[in-house]
PDB file of C-alpha atoms in Angstrom:
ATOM      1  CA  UNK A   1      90.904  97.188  81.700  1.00  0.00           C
ATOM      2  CA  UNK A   2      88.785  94.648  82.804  1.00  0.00           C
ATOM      3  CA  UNK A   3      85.087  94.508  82.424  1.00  0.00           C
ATOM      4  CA  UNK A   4      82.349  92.701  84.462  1.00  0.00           C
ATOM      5  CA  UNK A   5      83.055  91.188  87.952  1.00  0.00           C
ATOM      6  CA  UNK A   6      86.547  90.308  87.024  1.00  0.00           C
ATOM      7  CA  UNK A   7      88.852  92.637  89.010  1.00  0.00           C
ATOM      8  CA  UNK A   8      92.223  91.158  88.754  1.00  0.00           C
ATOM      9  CA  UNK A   9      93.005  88.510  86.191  1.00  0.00           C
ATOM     10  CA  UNK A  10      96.314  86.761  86.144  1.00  0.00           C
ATOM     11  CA  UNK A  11      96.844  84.588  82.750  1.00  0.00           C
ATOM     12  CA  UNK A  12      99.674  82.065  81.981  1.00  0.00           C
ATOM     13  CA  UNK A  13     101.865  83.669  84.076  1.00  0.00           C
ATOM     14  CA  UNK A  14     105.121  82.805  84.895  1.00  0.00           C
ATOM     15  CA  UNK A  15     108.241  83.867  87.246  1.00  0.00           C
ATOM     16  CA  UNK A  16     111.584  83.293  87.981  1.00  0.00           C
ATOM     17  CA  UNK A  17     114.449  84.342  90.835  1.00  0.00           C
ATOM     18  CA  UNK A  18     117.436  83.392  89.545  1.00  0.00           C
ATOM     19  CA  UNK A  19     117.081  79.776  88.692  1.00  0.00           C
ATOM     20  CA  UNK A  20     113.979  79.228  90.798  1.00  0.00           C
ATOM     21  CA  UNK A  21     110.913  79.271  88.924  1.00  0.00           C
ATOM     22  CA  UNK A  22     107.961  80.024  91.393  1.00  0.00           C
ATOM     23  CA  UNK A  23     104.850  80.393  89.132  1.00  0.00           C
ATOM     24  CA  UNK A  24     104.261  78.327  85.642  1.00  0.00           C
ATOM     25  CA  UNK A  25     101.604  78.868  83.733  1.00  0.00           C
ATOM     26  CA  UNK A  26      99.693  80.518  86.606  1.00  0.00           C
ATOM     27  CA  UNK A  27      96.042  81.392  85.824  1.00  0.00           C
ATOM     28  CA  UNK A  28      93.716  82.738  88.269  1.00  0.00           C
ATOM     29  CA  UNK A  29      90.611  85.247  88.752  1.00  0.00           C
ATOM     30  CA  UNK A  30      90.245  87.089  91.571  1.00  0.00           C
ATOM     31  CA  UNK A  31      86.388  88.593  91.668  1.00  0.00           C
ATOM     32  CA  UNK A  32      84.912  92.275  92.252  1.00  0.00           C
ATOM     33  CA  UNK A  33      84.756  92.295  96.082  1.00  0.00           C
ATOM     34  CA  UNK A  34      85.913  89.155  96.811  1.00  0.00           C
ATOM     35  CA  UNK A  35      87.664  88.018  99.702  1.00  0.00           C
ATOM     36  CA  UNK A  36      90.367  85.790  98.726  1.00  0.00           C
ATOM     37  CA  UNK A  37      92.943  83.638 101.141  1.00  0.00           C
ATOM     38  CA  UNK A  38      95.800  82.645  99.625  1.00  0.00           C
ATOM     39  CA  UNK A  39      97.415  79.463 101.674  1.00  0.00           C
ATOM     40  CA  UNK A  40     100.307  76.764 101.390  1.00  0.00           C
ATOM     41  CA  UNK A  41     103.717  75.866 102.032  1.00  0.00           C
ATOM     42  CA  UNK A  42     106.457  78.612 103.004  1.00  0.00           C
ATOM     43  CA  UNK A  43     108.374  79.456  99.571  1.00  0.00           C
ATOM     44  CA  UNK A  44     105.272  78.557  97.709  1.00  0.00           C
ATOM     45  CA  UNK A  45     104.874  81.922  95.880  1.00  0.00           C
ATOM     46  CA  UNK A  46     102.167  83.380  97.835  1.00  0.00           C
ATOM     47  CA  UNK A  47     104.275  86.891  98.525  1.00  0.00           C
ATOM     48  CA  UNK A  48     105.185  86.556  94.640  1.00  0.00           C
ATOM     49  CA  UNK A  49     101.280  86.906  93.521  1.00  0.00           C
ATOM     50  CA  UNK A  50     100.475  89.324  95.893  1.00  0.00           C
ATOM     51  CA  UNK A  51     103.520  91.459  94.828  1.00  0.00           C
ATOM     52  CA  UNK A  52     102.907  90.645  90.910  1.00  0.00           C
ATOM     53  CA  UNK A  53      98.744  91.603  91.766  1.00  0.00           C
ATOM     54  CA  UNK A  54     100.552  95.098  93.134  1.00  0.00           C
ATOM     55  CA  UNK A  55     102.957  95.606  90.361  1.00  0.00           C
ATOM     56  CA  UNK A  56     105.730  95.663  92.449  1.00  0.00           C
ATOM     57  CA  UNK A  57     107.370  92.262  90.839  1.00  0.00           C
ATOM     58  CA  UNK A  58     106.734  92.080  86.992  1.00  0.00           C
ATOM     59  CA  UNK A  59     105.926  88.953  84.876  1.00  0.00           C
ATOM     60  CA  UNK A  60     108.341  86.997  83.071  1.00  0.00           C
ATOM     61  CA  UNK A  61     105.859  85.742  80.676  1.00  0.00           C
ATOM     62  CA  UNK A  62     102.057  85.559  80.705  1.00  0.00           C
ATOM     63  CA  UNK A  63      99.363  88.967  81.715  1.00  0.00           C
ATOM     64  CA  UNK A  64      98.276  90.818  84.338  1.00  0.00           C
ATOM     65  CA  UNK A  65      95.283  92.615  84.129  1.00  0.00           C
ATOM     66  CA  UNK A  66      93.640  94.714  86.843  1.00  0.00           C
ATOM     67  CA  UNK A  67      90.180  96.823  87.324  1.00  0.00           C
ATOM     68  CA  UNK A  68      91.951  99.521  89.117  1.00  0.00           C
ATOM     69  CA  UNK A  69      95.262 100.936  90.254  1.00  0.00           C
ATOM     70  CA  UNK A  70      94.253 102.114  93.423  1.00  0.00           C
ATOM     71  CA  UNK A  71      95.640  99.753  95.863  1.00  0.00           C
ATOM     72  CA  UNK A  72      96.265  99.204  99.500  1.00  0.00           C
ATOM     73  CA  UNK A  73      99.080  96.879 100.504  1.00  0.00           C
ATOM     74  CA  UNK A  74      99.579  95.861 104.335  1.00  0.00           C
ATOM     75  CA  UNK A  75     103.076  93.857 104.949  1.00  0.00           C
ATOM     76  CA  UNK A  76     103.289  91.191 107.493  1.00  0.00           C
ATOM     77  CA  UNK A  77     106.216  93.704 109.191  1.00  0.00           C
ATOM     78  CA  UNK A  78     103.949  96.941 109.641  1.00  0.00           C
ATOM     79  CA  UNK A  79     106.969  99.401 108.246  1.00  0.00           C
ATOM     80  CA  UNK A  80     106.125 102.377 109.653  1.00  0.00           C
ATOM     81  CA  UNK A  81     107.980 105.649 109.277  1.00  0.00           C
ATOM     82  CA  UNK A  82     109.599 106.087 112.823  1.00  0.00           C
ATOM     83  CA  UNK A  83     109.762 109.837 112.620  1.00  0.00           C
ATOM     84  CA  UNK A  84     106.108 109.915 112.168  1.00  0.00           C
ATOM     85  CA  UNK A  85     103.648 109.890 114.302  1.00  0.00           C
ATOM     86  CA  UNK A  86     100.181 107.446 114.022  1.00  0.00           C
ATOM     87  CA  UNK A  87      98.418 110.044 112.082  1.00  0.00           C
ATOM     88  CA  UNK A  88     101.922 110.952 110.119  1.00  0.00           C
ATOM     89  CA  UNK A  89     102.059 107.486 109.228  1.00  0.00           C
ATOM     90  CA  UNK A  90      98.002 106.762 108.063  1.00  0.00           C
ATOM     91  CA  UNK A  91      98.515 110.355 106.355  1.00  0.00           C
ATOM     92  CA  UNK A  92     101.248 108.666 104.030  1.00  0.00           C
ATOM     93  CA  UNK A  93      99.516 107.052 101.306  1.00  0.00           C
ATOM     94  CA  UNK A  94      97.271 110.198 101.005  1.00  0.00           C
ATOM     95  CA  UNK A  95      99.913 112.406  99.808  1.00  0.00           C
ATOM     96  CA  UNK A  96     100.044 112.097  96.007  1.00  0.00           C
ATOM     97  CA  UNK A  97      96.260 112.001  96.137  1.00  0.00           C
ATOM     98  CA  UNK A  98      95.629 115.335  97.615  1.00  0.00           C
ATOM     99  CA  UNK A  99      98.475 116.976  98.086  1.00  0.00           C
ATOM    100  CA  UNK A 100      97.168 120.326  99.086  1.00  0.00           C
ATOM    101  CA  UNK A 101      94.213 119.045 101.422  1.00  0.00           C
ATOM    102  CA  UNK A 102      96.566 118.601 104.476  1.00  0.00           C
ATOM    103  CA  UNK A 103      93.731 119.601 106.900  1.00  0.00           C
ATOM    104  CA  UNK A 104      91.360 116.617 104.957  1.00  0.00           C
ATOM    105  CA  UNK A 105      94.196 114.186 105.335  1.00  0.00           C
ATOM    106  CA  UNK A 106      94.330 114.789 108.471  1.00  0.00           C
ATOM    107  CA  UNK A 107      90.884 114.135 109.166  1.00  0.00           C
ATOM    108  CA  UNK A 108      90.773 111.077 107.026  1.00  0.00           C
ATOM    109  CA  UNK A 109      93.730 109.905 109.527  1.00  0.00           C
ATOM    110  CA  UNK A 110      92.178 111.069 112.281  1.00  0.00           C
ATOM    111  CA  UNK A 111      88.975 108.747 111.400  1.00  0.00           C
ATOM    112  CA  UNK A 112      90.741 105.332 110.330  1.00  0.00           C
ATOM    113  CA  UNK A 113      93.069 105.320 113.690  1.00  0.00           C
ATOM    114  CA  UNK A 114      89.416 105.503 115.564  1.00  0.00           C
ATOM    115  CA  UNK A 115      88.317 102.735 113.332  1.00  0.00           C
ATOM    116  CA  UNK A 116      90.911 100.617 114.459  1.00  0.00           C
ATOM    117  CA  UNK A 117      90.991 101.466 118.107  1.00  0.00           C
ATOM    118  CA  UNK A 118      93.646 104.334 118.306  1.00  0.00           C
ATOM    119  CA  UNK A 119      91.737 106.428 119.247  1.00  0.00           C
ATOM    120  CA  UNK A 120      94.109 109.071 122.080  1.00  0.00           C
ATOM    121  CA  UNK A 121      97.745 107.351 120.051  1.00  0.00           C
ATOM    122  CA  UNK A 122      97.220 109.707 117.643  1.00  0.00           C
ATOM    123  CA  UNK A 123     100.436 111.901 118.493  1.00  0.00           C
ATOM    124  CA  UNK A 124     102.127 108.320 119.363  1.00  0.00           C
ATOM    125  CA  UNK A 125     105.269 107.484 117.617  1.00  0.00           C
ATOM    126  CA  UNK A 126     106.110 103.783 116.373  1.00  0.00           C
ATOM    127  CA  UNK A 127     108.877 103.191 118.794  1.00  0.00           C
ATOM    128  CA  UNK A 128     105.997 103.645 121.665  1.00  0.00           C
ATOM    129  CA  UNK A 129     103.430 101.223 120.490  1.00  0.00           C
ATOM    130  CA  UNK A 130     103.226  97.943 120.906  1.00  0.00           C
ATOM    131  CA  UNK A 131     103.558  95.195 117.794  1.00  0.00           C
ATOM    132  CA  UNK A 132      99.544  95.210 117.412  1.00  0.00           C
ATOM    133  CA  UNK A 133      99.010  98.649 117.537  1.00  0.00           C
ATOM    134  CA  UNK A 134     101.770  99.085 114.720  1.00  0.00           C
ATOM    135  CA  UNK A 135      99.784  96.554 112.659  1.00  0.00           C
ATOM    136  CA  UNK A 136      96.725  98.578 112.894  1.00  0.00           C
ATOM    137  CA  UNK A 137      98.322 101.760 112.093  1.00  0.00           C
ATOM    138  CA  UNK A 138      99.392  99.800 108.758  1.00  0.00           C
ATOM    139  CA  UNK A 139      95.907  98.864 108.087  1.00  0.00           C
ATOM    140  CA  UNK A 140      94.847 102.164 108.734  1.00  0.00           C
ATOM    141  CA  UNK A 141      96.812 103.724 106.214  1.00  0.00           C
ATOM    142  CA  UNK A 142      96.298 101.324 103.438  1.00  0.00           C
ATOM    143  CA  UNK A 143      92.339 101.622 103.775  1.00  0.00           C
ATOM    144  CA  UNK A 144      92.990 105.359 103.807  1.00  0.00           C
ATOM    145  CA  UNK A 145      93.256 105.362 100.517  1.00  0.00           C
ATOM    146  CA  UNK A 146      89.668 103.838 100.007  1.00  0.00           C
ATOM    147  CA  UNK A 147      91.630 100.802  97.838  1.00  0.00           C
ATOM    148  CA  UNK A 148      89.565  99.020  95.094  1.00  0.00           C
ATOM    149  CA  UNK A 149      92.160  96.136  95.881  1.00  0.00           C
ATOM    150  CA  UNK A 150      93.570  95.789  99.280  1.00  0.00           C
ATOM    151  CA  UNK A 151      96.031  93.285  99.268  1.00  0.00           C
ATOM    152  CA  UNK A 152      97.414  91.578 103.004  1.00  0.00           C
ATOM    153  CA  UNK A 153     100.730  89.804 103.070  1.00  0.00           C
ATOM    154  CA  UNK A 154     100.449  87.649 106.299  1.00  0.00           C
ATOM    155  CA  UNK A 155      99.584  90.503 108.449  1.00  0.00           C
ATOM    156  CA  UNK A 156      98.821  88.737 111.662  1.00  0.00           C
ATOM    157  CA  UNK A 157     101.478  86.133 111.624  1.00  0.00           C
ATOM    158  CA  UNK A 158     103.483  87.902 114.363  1.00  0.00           C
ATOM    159  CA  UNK A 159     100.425  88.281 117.239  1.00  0.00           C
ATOM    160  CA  UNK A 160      98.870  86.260 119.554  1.00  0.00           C
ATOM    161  CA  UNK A 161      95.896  84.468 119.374  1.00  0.00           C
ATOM    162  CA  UNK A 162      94.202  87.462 120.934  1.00  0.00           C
ATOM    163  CA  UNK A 163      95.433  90.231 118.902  1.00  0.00           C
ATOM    164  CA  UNK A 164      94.775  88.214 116.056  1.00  0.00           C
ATOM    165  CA  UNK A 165      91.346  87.738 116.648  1.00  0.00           C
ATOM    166  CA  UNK A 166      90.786  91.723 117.194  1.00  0.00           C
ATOM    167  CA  UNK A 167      92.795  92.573 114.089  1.00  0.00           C
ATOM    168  CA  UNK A 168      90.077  90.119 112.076  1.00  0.00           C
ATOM    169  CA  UNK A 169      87.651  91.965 113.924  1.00  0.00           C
ATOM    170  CA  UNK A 170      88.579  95.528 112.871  1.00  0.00           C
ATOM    171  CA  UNK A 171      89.801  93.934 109.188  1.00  0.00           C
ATOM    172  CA  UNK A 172      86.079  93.078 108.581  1.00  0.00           C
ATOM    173  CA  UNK A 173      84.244  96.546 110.394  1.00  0.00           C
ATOM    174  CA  UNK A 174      87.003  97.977 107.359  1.00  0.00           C
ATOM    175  CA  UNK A 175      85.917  95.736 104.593  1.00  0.00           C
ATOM    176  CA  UNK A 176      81.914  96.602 105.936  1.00  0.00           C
ATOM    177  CA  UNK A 177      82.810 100.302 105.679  1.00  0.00           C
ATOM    178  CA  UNK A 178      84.709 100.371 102.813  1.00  0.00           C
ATOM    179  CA  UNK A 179      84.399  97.447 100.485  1.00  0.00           C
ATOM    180  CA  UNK A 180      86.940  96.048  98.429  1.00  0.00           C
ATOM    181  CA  UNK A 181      88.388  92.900  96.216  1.00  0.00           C
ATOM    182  CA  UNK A 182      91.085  91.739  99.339  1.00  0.00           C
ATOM    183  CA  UNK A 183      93.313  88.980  98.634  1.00  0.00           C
ATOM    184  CA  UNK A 184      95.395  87.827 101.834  1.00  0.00           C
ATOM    185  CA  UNK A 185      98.254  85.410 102.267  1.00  0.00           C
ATOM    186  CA  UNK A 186      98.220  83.280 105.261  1.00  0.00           C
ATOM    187  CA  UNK A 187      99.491  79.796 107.366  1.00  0.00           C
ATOM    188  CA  UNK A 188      96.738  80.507 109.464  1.00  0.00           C
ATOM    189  CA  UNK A 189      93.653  78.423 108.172  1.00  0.00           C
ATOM    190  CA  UNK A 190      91.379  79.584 111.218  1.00  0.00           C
ATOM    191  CA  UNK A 191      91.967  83.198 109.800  1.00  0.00           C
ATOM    192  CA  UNK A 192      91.050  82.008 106.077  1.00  0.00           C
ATOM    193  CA  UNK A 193      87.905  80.211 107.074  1.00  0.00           C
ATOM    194  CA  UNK A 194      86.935  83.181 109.956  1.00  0.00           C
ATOM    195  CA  UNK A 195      87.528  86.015 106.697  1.00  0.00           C
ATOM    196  CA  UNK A 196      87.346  84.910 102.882  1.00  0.00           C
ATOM    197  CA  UNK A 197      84.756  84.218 101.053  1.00  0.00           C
ATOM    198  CA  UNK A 198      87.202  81.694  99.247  1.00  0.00           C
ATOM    199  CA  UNK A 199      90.065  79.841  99.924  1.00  0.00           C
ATOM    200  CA  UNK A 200      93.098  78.772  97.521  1.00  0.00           C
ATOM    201  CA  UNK A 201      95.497  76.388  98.738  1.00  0.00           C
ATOM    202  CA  UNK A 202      98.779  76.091  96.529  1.00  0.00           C
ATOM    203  CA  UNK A 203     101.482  73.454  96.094  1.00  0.00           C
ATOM    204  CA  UNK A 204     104.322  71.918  94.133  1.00  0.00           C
ATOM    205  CA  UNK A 205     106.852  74.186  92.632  1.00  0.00           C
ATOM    206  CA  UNK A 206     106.303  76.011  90.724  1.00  0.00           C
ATOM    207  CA  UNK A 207     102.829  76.369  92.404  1.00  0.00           C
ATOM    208  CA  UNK A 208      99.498  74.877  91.368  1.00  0.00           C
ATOM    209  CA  UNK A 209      96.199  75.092  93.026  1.00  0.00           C
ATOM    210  CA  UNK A 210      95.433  71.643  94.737  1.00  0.00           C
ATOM    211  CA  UNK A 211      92.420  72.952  96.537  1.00  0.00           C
ATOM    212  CA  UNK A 212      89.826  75.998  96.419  1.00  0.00           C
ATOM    213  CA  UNK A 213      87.412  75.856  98.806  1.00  0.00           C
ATOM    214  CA  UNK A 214      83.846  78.388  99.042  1.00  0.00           C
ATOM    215  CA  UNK A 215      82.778  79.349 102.343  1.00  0.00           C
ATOM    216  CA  UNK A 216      78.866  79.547 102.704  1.00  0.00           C
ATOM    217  CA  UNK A 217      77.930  81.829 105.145  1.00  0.00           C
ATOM    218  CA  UNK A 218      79.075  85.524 105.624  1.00  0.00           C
ATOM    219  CA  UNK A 219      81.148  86.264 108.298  1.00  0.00           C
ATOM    220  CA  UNK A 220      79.590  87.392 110.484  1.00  0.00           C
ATOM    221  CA  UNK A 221      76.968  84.156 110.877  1.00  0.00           C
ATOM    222  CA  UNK A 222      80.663  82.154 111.358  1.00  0.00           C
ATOM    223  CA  UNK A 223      80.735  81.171 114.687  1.00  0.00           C
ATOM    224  CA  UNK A 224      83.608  78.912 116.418  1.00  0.00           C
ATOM    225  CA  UNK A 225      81.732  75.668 115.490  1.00  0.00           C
ATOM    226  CA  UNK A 226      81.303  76.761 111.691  1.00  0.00           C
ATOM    227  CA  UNK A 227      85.411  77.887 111.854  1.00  0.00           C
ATOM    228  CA  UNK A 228      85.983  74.214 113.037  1.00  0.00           C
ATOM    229  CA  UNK A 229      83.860  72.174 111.235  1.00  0.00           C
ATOM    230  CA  UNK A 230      85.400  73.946 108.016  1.00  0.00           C
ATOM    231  CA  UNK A 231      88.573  73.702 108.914  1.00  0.00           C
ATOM    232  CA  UNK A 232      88.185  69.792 109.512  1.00  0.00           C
ATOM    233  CA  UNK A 233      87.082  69.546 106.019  1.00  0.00           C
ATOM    234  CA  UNK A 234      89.748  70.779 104.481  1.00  0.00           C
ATOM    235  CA  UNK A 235      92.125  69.135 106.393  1.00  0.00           C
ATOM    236  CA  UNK A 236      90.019  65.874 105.140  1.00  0.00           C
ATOM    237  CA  UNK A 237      90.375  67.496 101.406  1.00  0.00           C
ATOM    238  CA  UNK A 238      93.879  68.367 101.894  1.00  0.00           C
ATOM    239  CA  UNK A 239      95.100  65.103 103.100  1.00  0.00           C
ATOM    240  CA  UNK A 240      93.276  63.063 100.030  1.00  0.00           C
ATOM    241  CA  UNK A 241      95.169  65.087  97.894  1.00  0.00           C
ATOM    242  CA  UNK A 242      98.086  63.820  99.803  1.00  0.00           C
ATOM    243  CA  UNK A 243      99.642  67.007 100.646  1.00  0.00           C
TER     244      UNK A 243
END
């Protein structure tokens, strides 16, 4: 257990598939409510921290340490149940934490599709929603859970530029209502400057940080001028580094 501000600590770690090593001596501390973007290079090992972070890839050598347990995990494919309806499918996660409260999951489900603008899909099933609405039932249901670490594996990389936007939107009205440590992989650097409070950019293989870059304002004082002037900057950064 970690104490302080440190929430997730990830020390000399290293990982293999097969004969490709994709982390090396990997150190990194992800903060108490921090809001992390993880960027680079397809095949980098983004997925690979995010999925070591949830336990669901162990360590070949090096330690994980993490605050809490209680996670929420959105996939960039929204894998929904397609038996279940909207609220079926937010309910999910809250099974093995009440298991007898069915009418309290229910309303739990009930609020978070509202949050997120489903508000009448309730009794929808996947197969009749379009690819944004299935990505908001997903975040739904992992902030159900009220996660100390939510954790976001490219989760807009399949919408438009309009869809996108509104998923930021309702990602942040989330993160306002029900703060959390979030660490999100992304190729979208508009999306890491619009959200995180910090930025990691990794290359080489196996992966290193070249860059890590602090936002300094909040989100919501970001407007499209901030978003590009940021972004120009570390383009600037990233191409001194040669990358």
């Amino acid at each position: 257990m970690l104490g302080g501000d440190r929430t997730i600590k990830m020390e000399h770690v290293s990982k293999s598939f097969g004969g490709l090593q994709v982390l090396n001596d990997f150190s990194y501390t992800f903060g108490q409510g921090e809001f992390v973007c993880i960027c680079g290079p397809s095949g980098i090992g983004k997925t690979t921290i995010l999925q070591l972070i949830a336990g669901l890839q162990q360590p070949d050598a090096g330690q994980m340490e993490r605050a809490s347990h209680n996670i929420g995990y959105v996939f960039q494919e929204p894998r929904l149940i397609p038996w279940c309806s909207v609220l079926e499918n937010i309910e999910t996660g809250l099974h093995h934490i009440m298991p007898e409260a069915k009418s309290e999951r229910r309303h739990i489900a009930a609020e978070m599709a509202y949050r997120v603008g489903l508000e009448g899909f309730q009794d929808y099933f996947p197969a009749q929603l379009s690819g944004g609405m299935k990505q908001r039932v997903s975040l739904a249901r992992a902030f159900a859970v009220e996660p100390d670490i939510l954790l976001l594996d490219e989760p807009f990389s399949s919408l438009n530029i309009e869809l996108r936007e509104a998923m930021c939107g309702h990602l942040l009205q989330l993160l306002a209502l029900k703060p959390c440590t979030t660490m999100m992989v992304t190729h979208t650097l508009e999306d890491a400057v619009r959200l995180a409070d910090r930025m990691i950019y990794l290359h080489d293989r196996p992966c290193q940080i070249t860059l890590e870059y602090r936002m300094d304002k909040p989100p919501p004082e970001r407007d499209m001028q901030y978003i590009f002037e940021q972004m120009q900057d570390i383009g600037e950064r990233l191409k001194l580094d040669k990358i």
